[in-house]
Coordinates of C-alpha atoms and ligand atoms in Angstrom, one line a residue:
X1 CA 72.9 112.1 101.4
X2 CA 75.7 113.2 104.0
X3 CA 77.8 110.3 105.1
X4 CA 78.6 111.7 108.2
X5 CA 75.5 114.0 109.3
X6 CA 73.0 111.5 108.2
X7 CA 74.5 108.8 110.4
X8 CA 74.0 108.7 114.1
X9 CA 76.2 105.9 114.7
X10 CA 79.4 107.4 112.9
X11 CA 78.3 110.4 115.2
X12 CA 78.3 108.4 118.5
X13 CA 81.4 106.7 117.4
X14 CA 83.3 110.0 116.3
X15 CA 82.4 111.6 119.8
X16 CA 82.6 108.3 122.1
X17 CA 84.7 105.8 120.1
X18 CA 87.8 107.8 119.7
X19 CA 90.1 108.5 122.6
X20 CA 90.3 112.4 122.3
X21 CA 91.6 112.9 125.4
X22 CA 94.5 110.8 125.0
X23 CA 95.2 111.9 121.1
X24 CA 94.2 115.9 121.2
X25 CA 97.4 116.3 123.5
X26 CA 99.9 114.6 121.3
X27 CA 98.7 117.0 118.6
X28 CA 98.1 120.4 120.5
X29 CA 100.4 120.7 123.3
X30 CA 98.4 123.6 124.9
X31 CA 95.8 126.0 124.2
X32 CA 95.1 128.7 122.5
X33 CA 97.2 126.8 119.6
X34 CA 99.2 128.5 116.6
X35 CA 96.1 127.4 114.4
X36 CA 93.7 129.6 116.9
X37 CA 91.9 126.8 118.8
X38 CA 91.0 127.9 122.4
X39 CA 90.4 124.3 123.6
X40 CA 89.9 120.6 123.1
X41 CA 86.3 121.0 122.3
X42 CA 86.9 123.6 119.6
X43 CA 89.5 121.4 118.0
X44 CA 87.0 118.1 118.3
X45 CA 84.2 120.5 116.9
X46 CA 86.7 121.4 114.0
X47 CA 87.3 117.5 113.0
X48 CA 84.0 117.0 112.9
X49 CA 83.3 119.6 110.6
X50 CA 85.7 118.3 108.1
X51 CA 84.0 114.8 108.2
X52 CA 80.4 116.7 107.7
X53 CA 82.1 118.7 104.5
X54 CA 83.6 115.3 103.0
X55 CA 80.4 113.6 104.3
X56 CA 78.7 115.8 102.0
X57 CA 81.2 115.4 99.1
X58 CA 81.3 111.8 99.1
X59 CA 77.6 111.1 99.7
X60 CA 76.7 113.1 96.7
X61 CA 79.4 113.9 94.0
X62 CA 81.6 111.0 94.6
X63 CA 78.5 108.5 95.0
X64 CA 76.9 110.0 91.8
X65 CA 80.3 109.5 89.6
X66 CA 80.9 106.0 90.9
X67 CA 79.3 103.9 88.2
X68 CA 80.8 106.3 85.3
X69 CA 84.2 105.7 86.8
X70 CA 83.8 102.2 86.7
X71 CA 82.3 102.2 83.1
X72 CA 85.1 104.7 81.9
X73 CA 87.9 103.3 84.0
X74 CA 90.8 104.8 85.8
X75 CA 92.5 105.8 82.2
X76 CA 95.2 105.0 79.7
X77 CA 98.6 104.2 79.5
X78 CA 100.6 106.4 76.7
X79 CA 104.1 106.4 76.3
X80 CA 105.1 104.8 79.6
X81 CA 102.8 106.9 81.6
X82 CA 99.0 106.8 82.9
X83 CA 96.5 109.7 81.6
X84 CA 93.8 109.7 83.9
X85 CA 90.1 109.3 82.6
X86 CA 87.9 112.6 82.6
X87 CA 86.0 110.8 85.7
X88 CA 89.1 110.0 87.5
X89 CA 90.6 113.6 86.9
X90 CA 87.1 115.0 88.2
X91 CA 87.4 113.2 91.5
X92 CA 91.1 114.8 91.8
X93 CA 90.0 118.3 90.9
X94 CA 87.2 118.0 93.9
X95 CA 89.6 116.7 96.3
X96 CA 92.0 119.4 95.6
X97 CA 89.0 122.1 95.9
X98 CA 88.3 120.4 99.0
X99 CA 91.8 120.5 100.4
X100 CA 91.2 117.0 101.5
X101 CA 94.4 115.5 100.5
X102 CA 96.9 116.9 102.6
X103 CA 94.5 116.5 106.2
X104 CA 97.1 114.5 107.9
X105 CA 100.3 116.2 106.4
X106 CA 102.1 118.6 108.9
X107 CA 101.0 122.4 108.4
X108 CA 104.4 123.3 107.2
X109 CA 104.3 120.8 104.5
X110 CA 101.0 122.4 103.3
X111 CA 98.7 120.2 104.9
X112 CA 96.1 120.6 108.1
X113 CA 97.9 118.3 110.5
X114 CA 94.9 116.3 111.3
X115 CA 94.9 113.2 113.5
X116 CA 95.0 109.9 111.5
X117 CA 91.9 108.9 112.8
X118 CA 90.0 111.7 110.3
X119 CA 91.8 110.7 107.5
X120 CA 90.7 106.9 107.9
X121 CA 87.4 107.9 108.5
X122 CA 87.3 109.9 105.3
X123 CA 88.7 106.9 103.5
X124 CA 85.8 105.0 104.6
X125 CA 83.3 107.6 103.5
X126 CA 85.1 107.5 99.9
X127 CA 85.0 103.7 99.9
X128 CA 81.1 103.6 100.8
X129 CA 80.6 106.0 97.6
X130 CA 83.2 104.3 95.5
X131 CA 86.1 101.7 96.3
X132 CA 88.3 102.7 93.1
X133 CA 87.8 106.6 94.1
X134 CA 89.2 105.7 97.5
X135 CA 92.1 103.7 96.5
X136 CA 93.4 106.1 94.0
X137 CA 93.1 108.9 96.7
X138 CA 95.0 106.9 99.2
X139 CA 97.8 106.9 97.2
X140 CA 98.3 110.5 97.6
X141 CA 97.9 110.8 101.2
X142 CA 99.7 107.8 102.2
X143 CA 102.6 108.6 99.9
X144 CA 103.0 112.1 101.5
X145 CA 103.0 110.6 104.8
X146 CA 105.6 107.9 104.2
X147 CA 107.8 110.6 102.4
X148 CA 107.5 112.7 105.7
X149 CA 108.1 109.8 108.1
X150 CA 110.9 108.0 106.2
X151 CA 112.9 110.6 103.9
X152 CA 115.0 113.6 104.6
X153 CA 113.9 117.0 105.3
X154 CA 114.6 118.5 101.5
X155 CA 113.1 115.5 100.0
X156 CA 109.7 116.1 102.2
X157 CA 109.8 119.7 101.7
X158 CA 110.2 119.4 97.9
X159 CA 107.7 116.4 97.3
X160 CA 105.0 116.6 100.3
X161 CA 103.7 120.1 99.1
X162 CA 103.2 118.9 95.7
X163 CA 101.2 116.0 96.8
X164 CA 99.2 118.2 99.0
X165 CA 98.1 120.3 96.0
X166 CA 97.3 117.3 94.1
X167 CA 100.2 117.6 91.5
X168 CA 101.7 114.0 92.0
X169 CA 101.1 110.9 93.9
X170 CA 102.8 107.8 94.0
X171 CA 102.7 104.0 94.9
X172 CA 104.1 101.1 96.9
X173 CA 106.0 98.7 94.7
X174 CA 106.4 95.2 96.5
X175 CA 104.9 92.5 94.2
X176 CA 106.8 90.8 91.5
X177 CA 105.7 88.3 88.8
X178 CA 107.6 85.4 91.1
X179 CA 106.4 87.1 94.6
X180 CA 103.5 88.3 96.2
X181 CA 103.0 86.9 99.6
X182 CA 106.4 85.7 100.0
X183 CA 108.5 88.8 99.6
X184 CA 111.7 87.6 100.4
X185 CA 111.7 86.3 96.5
X186 CA 112.0 89.9 95.7
X187 CA 114.4 89.7 92.4
X188 CA 114.6 93.7 91.3
X189 CA 118.0 94.8 91.9
X190 CA 119.6 97.9 93.2
X191 CA 123.2 98.5 92.0
X192 CA 124.9 101.7 94.0
X193 CA 126.3 104.5 91.7
X194 CA 129.4 106.5 92.4
X195 CA 127.0 109.7 93.2
X196 CA 125.2 107.7 96.3
X197 CA 122.4 106.7 94.0
X198 CA 121.3 103.4 93.0
X199 CA 120.3 101.9 89.9
X200 CA 117.2 100.0 89.8
X201 CA 116.5 97.0 87.3
X202 CA 113.4 94.6 87.5
X203 CA 109.5 94.8 87.1
X204 CA 106.8 95.1 89.4
X205 CA 103.4 94.0 88.7
X206 CA 99.7 94.7 90.3
X207 CA 101.0 98.2 91.2
X208 CA 98.1 100.6 92.4
X209 CA 98.8 104.2 90.7
X210 CA 102.1 103.1 89.4
X211 CA 102.2 106.2 87.1
X212 CA 101.3 108.7 89.9
X213 CA 104.8 110.1 89.6
X214 CA 106.8 108.5 92.4
X215 CA 107.1 105.2 93.9
X216 CA 108.4 103.4 97.1
X217 CA 110.4 100.5 95.7
X218 CA 111.4 97.3 97.8
X219 CA 114.6 96.0 95.8
X220 CA 117.8 93.9 96.7
X221 CA 121.3 95.7 96.8
X222 CA 123.8 93.9 94.5
X223 CA 125.2 91.1 96.4
X224 CA 123.3 91.6 99.5
X225 CA 121.6 88.7 101.6
X226 CA 118.8 86.2 100.2
X227 CA 115.6 86.7 101.9
X228 CA 114.2 89.5 103.8
X229 CA 116.9 90.4 105.3
X230 CA 118.5 91.8 102.1
X231 CA 115.8 93.9 101.1
X232 CA 116.1 97.8 100.9
X233 CA 113.7 100.4 100.3
X234 CA 114.0 102.9 97.5
X235 CA 112.3 106.3 96.4
X236 CA 112.0 106.4 92.7
X237 CA 110.6 109.5 90.8
X238 CA 109.5 109.0 87.3
X239 CA 110.7 112.4 86.0
X240 CA 114.3 113.5 86.7
X241 CA 115.1 117.1 86.5
X242 CA 117.2 118.0 83.3
X243 CA 115.9 114.3 81.8
X244 CA 113.8 113.8 78.9
X245 CA 113.3 110.1 79.1
X246 CA 111.2 108.8 81.7
X247 CA 113.2 107.3 84.9
X248 CA 110.8 104.3 84.9
X249 CA 108.0 103.1 82.6
X250 CA 104.4 102.2 83.3
X251 CA 104.0 98.9 80.6
X252 CA 100.6 98.4 81.3
X253 CA 97.2 98.7 83.2
X254 CA 95.5 95.5 83.9
X255 CA 92.0 94.5 82.9
X256 CA 90.4 93.6 86.1
X257 CA 87.2 92.0 87.8
X258 CA 86.5 95.1 89.7
X259 CA 87.9 98.6 90.9
X260 CA 87.9 99.6 87.2
X261 CA 88.4 103.2 88.2
X262 CA 91.8 102.5 90.0
X263 CA 94.8 101.9 88.0
X264 CA 96.6 98.5 88.6
X265 CA 99.8 98.5 86.8
X266 CA 102.9 96.9 85.7
X267 CA 106.1 99.0 86.4
X268 CA 109.5 98.4 84.5
X269 CA 112.9 99.8 86.0
X270 CA 115.6 99.8 83.5
X271 CA 118.8 101.7 85.5
X272 CA 116.0 103.9 87.0
X273 CA 117.7 106.3 89.3
X274 CA 116.7 105.9 92.8
X275 CA 117.5 106.9 96.5
X276 CA 117.9 104.7 99.1
X277 CA 115.3 105.3 102.2
X278 CA 116.8 104.9 105.7
X279 CA 119.3 102.0 106.2
X280 CA 120.2 99.4 103.6
X281 CA 118.7 95.9 104.5
X282 CA 115.7 97.4 106.6
X283 CA 113.4 97.7 103.9
X284 CA 110.9 94.9 104.9
X285 CA 110.9 96.2 108.4
X286 CA 109.9 99.8 107.1
X287 CA 107.5 98.2 104.9
X288 CA 106.1 96.2 107.9
X289 CA 105.6 99.5 109.9
X290 CA 103.8 100.9 106.7
X291 CA 101.7 97.9 106.4
X292 CA 99.9 98.6 109.8
X293 CA 98.6 101.6 108.7
X294 CA 97.8 100.3 105.2
X295 CA 96.0 97.2 106.7
X296 CA 93.8 99.1 109.1
X297 CA 93.1 101.5 106.0
X298 CA 92.2 98.6 103.7
X299 CA 89.9 97.3 106.8
X300 CA 88.2 101.0 106.5
X301 CA 87.8 100.6 102.9
X302 CA 86.0 97.3 103.5
X303 CA 83.7 98.7 106.2
X304 CA 82.8 101.2 103.7
X305 CA 82.0 98.9 101.0
X306 CA 79.9 97.1 103.5
X307 CA 78.1 100.2 104.4
X308 CA 77.6 101.4 100.4
X309 CA 76.4 98.1 99.4
X310 CA 74.3 97.5 102.3
X311 CA 72.7 100.6 102.7
X312 CA 71.6 100.6 98.9
X313 CA 70.1 96.8 99.6
X314 CA 68.2 97.9 102.6
X315 CA 66.5 100.8 101.1
X316 CA 65.7 98.8 98.2
X317 CA 64.1 96.3 100.5
X318 CA 61.9 98.9 102.3
X319 CA 60.5 99.5 98.8
X320 CA 60.1 96.6 97.2
X321 CA 56.5 94.6 98.0
X322 CA 56.4 90.8 97.7
X323 CA 53.5 88.5 99.3
X324 CA 51.7 91.7 99.8
X325 CA 54.5 93.5 102.2
X326 CA 57.6 95.2 101.9
X327 CA 60.4 92.8 101.6
X328 CA 62.0 93.8 105.1
X329 CA 58.6 92.6 106.7
X330 CA 59.0 89.1 105.8
X331 CA 60.3 87.1 108.6
X332 CA 63.2 85.4 107.0
X333 CA 64.3 88.9 105.3
X334 CA 64.0 90.5 108.7
X335 CA 66.1 87.9 110.0
X336 CA 68.8 88.3 107.7
X337 CA 68.8 91.9 107.6
X338 CA 69.0 92.1 111.4
X339 CA 71.9 89.9 111.2
X340 CA 73.7 91.9 108.3
X341 CA 73.4 95.3 110.2
X342 CA 74.6 93.8 113.4
X343 CA 77.6 92.6 111.8
X344 CA 78.2 95.9 109.9
X345 CA 77.8 98.0 113.1
X346 CA 79.7 95.6 115.0
X347 CA 82.7 95.7 112.5
X348 CA 82.3 99.9 112.4
X349 CA 82.8 99.9 116.4
X350 CA 85.8 97.6 116.1
X351 CA 87.3 99.5 113.4
X352 CA 86.7 102.9 115.0
X353 CA 88.1 101.6 118.4
X354 CA 91.3 100.5 116.2
X355 CA 91.9 103.6 114.8
X356 CA 91.9 105.5 117.9
X357 CA 94.6 103.1 119.4
X358 CA 96.4 103.3 115.9
X359 CA 96.3 107.3 116.1
X360 CA 98.4 107.5 119.7
X361 CA 100.8 104.7 118.4
X362 CA 101.8 106.5 115.0
X363 CA 101.7 109.8 116.6
X364 CA 104.3 108.7 119.2
X365 CA 106.1 106.6 116.8
X366 CA 106.8 109.7 114.5
X367 CA 107.7 111.7 117.5
X368 CA 110.3 108.9 118.6
X369 CA 111.6 108.7 114.7
X370 CA 112.1 112.3 114.6
X371 CA 113.3 113.1 118.3
X372 CA 114.3 109.6 119.6
X373 CA 112.9 110.8 122.7
X374 CA 109.5 110.2 124.6
X375 CA 108.4 111.5 127.9
X376 CA 107.6 108.7 130.9
X377 CA 103.9 109.2 130.3
X378 CA 104.2 109.1 126.5
X379 CA 106.4 105.9 126.7
X380 CA 103.4 104.3 128.9
X381 CA 100.8 105.4 126.1
X382 CA 103.1 104.3 123.4
X383 CA 103.6 100.8 124.8
X384 CA 99.5 100.2 125.5
X385 CA 98.8 101.9 122.0
X386 CA 101.5 99.4 120.3
X387 CA 100.2 96.5 121.7
X388 CA 96.8 97.1 120.7
X389 CA 97.4 98.3 117.2
X390 CA 99.7 95.0 116.5
X391 CA 97.2 92.6 118.0
X392 CA 94.1 94.5 116.1
X393 CA 96.0 95.1 112.9
X394 CA 95.7 91.6 111.1
X395 CA 92.1 90.9 112.6
X396 CA 90.4 94.2 111.3
X397 CA 92.0 93.3 107.6
X398 CA 90.8 89.8 108.0
X399 CA 87.2 90.1 109.2
X400 CA 86.3 93.4 107.6
X401 CA 87.5 92.2 104.3
X402 CA 86.3 88.9 104.6
X403 CA 82.5 90.2 105.6
X404 CA 82.8 92.8 102.8
X405 CA 82.9 90.1 100.0
X406 CA 79.9 88.1 101.8
X407 CA 77.9 91.1 102.9
X408 CA 78.1 92.5 99.2
X409 CA 77.0 89.2 97.9
X410 CA 74.1 89.0 100.3
X411 CA 73.2 92.6 98.9
X412 CA 73.0 91.0 95.5
X413 CA 70.6 88.5 97.1
X414 CA 68.4 91.1 98.6
X415 CA 67.8 92.9 95.7
X416 CA 67.1 89.2 93.7
X417 CA 67.6 89.3 89.8
X418 CA 67.9 93.1 89.9
X419 CA 71.0 92.8 92.1
X420 CA 72.7 91.0 89.2
X421 CA 71.9 93.7 86.6
X422 CA 74.7 96.6 86.2
X423 CA 72.0 99.3 86.7
X424 CA 72.3 98.9 90.7
X425 CA 75.3 99.1 92.2
X426 CA 75.6 96.1 94.4
X427 CA 77.2 93.9 91.8
X428 CA 80.0 96.9 91.6
X429 CA 80.2 96.8 95.2
X430 CA 80.6 92.9 95.2
X431 CA 83.2 92.7 92.2
X432 CA 85.1 95.4 93.8
X433 CA 85.3 94.0 97.3
X434 CA 87.7 91.4 96.1
X435 CA 90.6 93.9 96.1
X436 CA 90.7 94.9 99.5
X437 CA 90.7 90.9 100.3
X438 CA 93.5 90.4 98.2
X439 CA 95.9 93.4 98.5
X440 CA 97.9 94.5 101.5
X441 CA 98.3 90.4 102.5
X442 CA 95.5 88.0 101.7
X443 CA 93.1 86.7 104.5
X444 CA 95.6 83.7 104.8
X445 CA 98.6 85.9 105.6
X446 CA 96.6 87.8 108.1
X447 CA 95.5 85.1 110.0
X448 CA 99.2 83.8 110.0
X449 CA 100.2 86.8 111.3
X450 CA 97.6 86.7 114.2
X451 CA 98.8 83.3 114.9
X452 CA 102.4 84.5 115.1
X453 CA 101.2 86.9 117.8
X454 CA 99.8 84.5 119.7
X455 CA 102.8 82.0 119.6
X456 CA 105.0 85.2 120.5
X457 CA 103.1 85.8 123.7
X458 CA 103.0 82.2 124.8
X459 CA 106.7 81.7 124.1
X460 CA 107.9 84.6 125.8
X461 CA 106.4 83.8 129.2
X462 CA 104.7 80.8 128.8
X463 CA 103.7 80.6 132.8
X464 CA 101.9 84.0 132.3
X465 CA 100.1 83.1 129.3
X466 CA 98.9 79.3 130.2
X467 CA 98.1 80.4 133.9
X468 CA 96.1 83.8 132.7
X469 CA 93.9 81.3 130.8
X470 CA 93.3 78.4 133.1
X471 CA 93.3 79.9 136.6
X472 CA 91.3 83.2 135.5
X473 CA 88.1 81.8 135.9
X474 CA 85.5 84.8 135.5
X475 CA 83.4 83.5 138.4
X476 CA 85.0 86.6 140.5
X477 CA 83.6 89.0 138.3
X478 CA 80.3 87.2 137.9
X479 CA 79.7 87.2 141.4
X480 CA 81.0 90.9 141.9
X481 CA 78.0 92.3 140.4
X482 CA 79.3 93.7 137.0
X483 CA 76.4 94.1 134.7
X484 CA 74.9 91.7 132.4
X485 CA 76.7 92.5 129.4
X486 CA 80.0 92.2 131.0
X487 CA 78.9 88.8 132.5
X488 CA 78.0 87.9 129.1
X489 CA 81.5 88.6 127.6
X490 CA 83.4 87.3 130.7
X491 CA 81.9 83.9 130.3
X492 CA 82.3 83.8 126.5
X493 CA 85.6 85.2 126.6
X494 CA 86.9 82.6 129.3
X495 CA 85.4 79.7 127.1
X496 CA 87.1 81.1 124.3
X497 CA 90.6 81.0 125.9
X498 CA 89.9 77.6 127.1
X499 CA 89.2 76.3 123.8
X500 CA 92.0 77.9 122.3
X501 CA 94.6 76.5 125.2
X502 CA 93.2 73.1 124.5
X503 CA 93.9 73.5 120.7
X504 CA 97.5 74.9 121.4
X505 CA 97.8 71.3 123.7
X506 CA 96.8 69.4 121.0
X507 CA 99.2 70.7 118.1
X508 CA 101.8 71.5 120.3
X509 CA 101.8 68.4 122.6
X510 CA 103.8 69.7 125.8
X511 CA 104.9 66.8 128.0
X512 CA 104.2 66.8 131.4
X513 CA 106.4 69.3 133.3
X514 CA 107.4 71.0 130.0
X515 CA 104.5 73.3 129.4
X516 CA 106.5 76.3 130.7
X517 CA 109.6 75.4 128.3
X518 CA 108.7 76.7 124.6
X519 CA 111.8 74.9 123.5
X520 CA 110.4 71.6 124.1
X521 CA 107.4 72.1 122.4
X522 CA 107.7 74.8 119.6
X523 CA 108.9 72.7 117.1
X524 CA 108.7 73.2 113.2
X525 CA 106.5 70.2 113.1
X526 CA 104.3 71.0 115.9
X527 CA 103.8 74.9 114.7
X528 CA 102.7 73.5 111.3
X529 CA 99.9 71.7 112.9
X530 CA 98.9 74.6 114.5
X531 CA 98.9 76.9 111.2
X532 CA 96.4 74.6 109.9
X533 CA 93.9 76.5 112.4
X534 CA 95.2 79.9 111.5
X535 CA 92.1 80.9 109.9
X536 CA 89.5 79.8 112.2
X537 CA 91.8 80.9 115.2
X538 CA 91.9 84.4 113.5
X539 CA 88.0 84.3 113.0
X540 CA 87.4 83.8 116.7
X541 CA 89.8 86.5 117.7
X542 CA 88.0 89.0 115.5
X543 CA 84.7 88.0 117.4
X544 CA 86.0 88.2 120.7
X545 CA 87.7 91.4 120.1
X546 CA 84.6 92.9 118.6
X547 CA 82.5 92.1 121.6
X548 CA 85.1 93.4 123.9
X549 CA 84.6 96.7 121.9
X550 CA 80.8 96.7 122.0
X551 CA 81.0 95.9 125.7
X552 CA 83.2 98.8 126.5
X553 CA 81.0 100.8 124.5
X554 CA 77.6 99.7 126.6
X555 CA 79.6 100.6 129.4
X556 CA 80.0 104.4 128.1
X557 CA 76.1 104.3 126.8
X558 CA 73.7 101.6 128.0
X559 CA 71.8 102.2 125.1
X560 CA 74.6 100.3 123.1
X561 CA 74.0 97.1 125.2
X562 CA 71.2 96.2 122.5
X563 CA 74.0 95.8 119.6
X564 CA 76.2 94.3 122.0
X565 CA 73.7 91.3 122.8
X566 CA 72.6 91.2 119.4
X567 CA 76.3 90.6 118.1
X568 CA 76.9 87.8 120.9
X569 CA 73.5 85.9 119.2
X570 CA 75.3 86.3 116.0
X571 CA 78.6 85.1 117.0
X572 CA 78.2 82.6 119.7
X573 CA 76.8 79.9 117.5
X574 CA 80.0 80.3 115.0
X575 CA 82.3 80.2 118.0
X576 CA 80.6 76.7 119.0
X577 CA 81.2 75.7 115.3
X578 CA 84.9 76.5 115.8
X579 CA 85.1 74.9 118.9
X580 CA 83.7 71.9 117.4
X581 CA 86.3 72.1 114.4
X582 CA 89.3 72.5 116.8
X583 CA 88.1 69.3 118.7
X584 CA 87.7 67.0 115.6
X585 CA 90.4 68.0 113.1
Ligands
FAD1 C1 93.5 95.4 92.8 C2 95.0 95.0 93.3 C3 95.9 96.2 93.9 C4 97.2 95.6 94.3 N1 98.2 96.7 94.5 C5 99.2 96.4 94.8 C6 100.3 97.4 95.2 O1 99.9 98.6 95.1 N2 101.5 97.2 95.2 C7 102.0 95.7 95.4 O2 103.2 95.6 95.6 N3 101.2 94.9 95.4 C8 99.9 95.0 95.1 N4 99.1 94.0 94.6 C9 99.4 92.7 94.9 C10 98.9 92.0 96.0 O3 99.7 92.3 97.3 C11 99.3 90.6 95.8 O4 98.5 89.8 95.0 C12 99.2 89.7 97.1 O5 100.0 90.3 98.1 C13 99.1 88.0 96.9 O6 100.2 88.0 96.2 P1 100.3 86.8 95.1 O7 99.1 87.5 94.0 O8 101.3 86.6 94.0 O9 99.4 85.4 95.6 P2 100.6 84.2 96.2 O10 101.2 85.0 97.1 O11 100.8 83.6 95.4 O12 99.2 83.7 96.7 C14 98.4 82.6 96.4 C15 97.4 82.0 97.4 O13 98.3 81.2 98.5 C16 98.0 81.8 99.5 N5 99.1 81.7 100.7 C17 100.2 82.2 100.2 N6 101.2 81.9 101.2 C18 100.8 81.4 102.1 C19 100.7 80.6 103.4 N7 102.1 80.8 103.9 N8 99.9 80.0 104.1 C20 98.7 79.6 103.5 N9 98.3 80.4 102.4 C21 99.3 80.9 101.5 C22 97.3 83.1 99.5 O14 96.5 83.7 100.5 C23 96.6 83.0 98.2 O15 95.3 82.6 98.6 C24 97.7 94.3 94.2 C25 96.9 93.3 94.2 C26 95.4 93.6 93.7 C27 94.6 92.6 93.3

């Protein structure tokens, strides 16, 4: 199977769901380009060809190897290094052969200079085949992008081409035994040396691909502030020129519930020489920036997991007969399958729309970082894309990952007893699905980020926030002849906003006349009460954003309205449940 050419929905989304008109000019200023492209169409066709090739690779070789990689595992730890298993090495060899590692790197650093959207779509294809494979490959590409964005020219020219050739990869080292969600507790220390370097001491746990060759490490410079403000980011390489002893060691590879084909390691630093990245004390800020991409990427991994698992289960249900009929024709199964596929297709649409905004945001952000300069039009584009990226990031991570765990469980149920057996891949998809649910910030952390965003908006301009909700009744749009799906979206969106404001009023308890004065109602006690509702709020926001995207897609192509209405049928009862919860708790 080809995970692109055999998928009509992906093809539609590639052509219509990504804003190529805005993205292409950010990568290619004029035509013909140095690479020989004569038009925007040629560029888009070229990107599509890449996805066809990677779709062929992931739909065949990576899928066929997934069970073996799960059995064999990622590899071993020998004398402080990780040694990939045969099947993991085979994956690396194929990726190198296909030239897929350096897709987003600039051409002068050995890459293809392709937009992030392409790399992120490849990540979904890989995850559909095998989540562990996608994770291992992600720690080549994302680390190369980080070096390009944050490190100096010399480091980028030395390391990024090596990553593109598959010679080294890296890791992101945040978590410690005493700190996971609360990174302000980081204990790993960094002591300055006379030659401008730092010596790291401490241990990091649960580090994906800790033995890849280099790591971005969060640590606290000796005597710097407590909490998040005192954290800095360092680049630490495992092998230093002219030094026989390893600069840091991998102490162990964890035995896990799933994702066996991916290394999850403990890394120990003992006077490990490291270079400060950017400015001291800004480590958490840099990491937050990176988390945007990482969290959207994890959303793509979750989507791939849903596609892989559900795709297998649906094919099984078509073949399996009970009560004289294929399972797909039994009324209850039919309804369930319709709901599951609706949610999968809706999440896919939401994610593709999000990576389109993200691509614009990251490209202009990179330009701003490197040149400090954007044109007026670019500033407008940047502001809009940052807004959508910030708003969507916690939602796509939360929604796609929660659904991946749920829908992989449902896939096991579709197969009945067979689903429980290792001979079938759905149990692997389910075991693996807990990884994305936990890393890059748990669901609860995403929910709190989404709430923080709402509060920021409400506190910045309460008058605008509350009037926007209370006085913008959609009756005007309803009367003004918008189509049936727009009417449906407007009325459900209005109801959502009304209920959300009711919840805010209930928890924040503003006095009459104090509504527009945030200092009067944003006390810690009131905000804590609101935090109890963060997860249900995040669910409701995710449903509304998904419905918004489906509505926009139906405007582009009326055939998509069916998906919009099926999705409304799925979420309206869930939203009613959430509103009831808000009113009684
Ligand atoms: C497969 C895998 C790979 C990983 N890879 C990496 C990696 O490459 N690099 C790295 O640095 N780390 C990595 N991690 C670690 C991961 O990021 C952490 O496990 C995660 O951030 C949670 O931290 P914790 O495990 O310490 O849980 P805790 O922070 O102790 O959280 C425990 C529970 O409390 C909840 N909780 C925490 N704070 C709040 C709050 N304010 N309100 C409500 N609930 C809250 C959490 O949601 C969770 O349910 C990986 C983990 C896994 C499973």
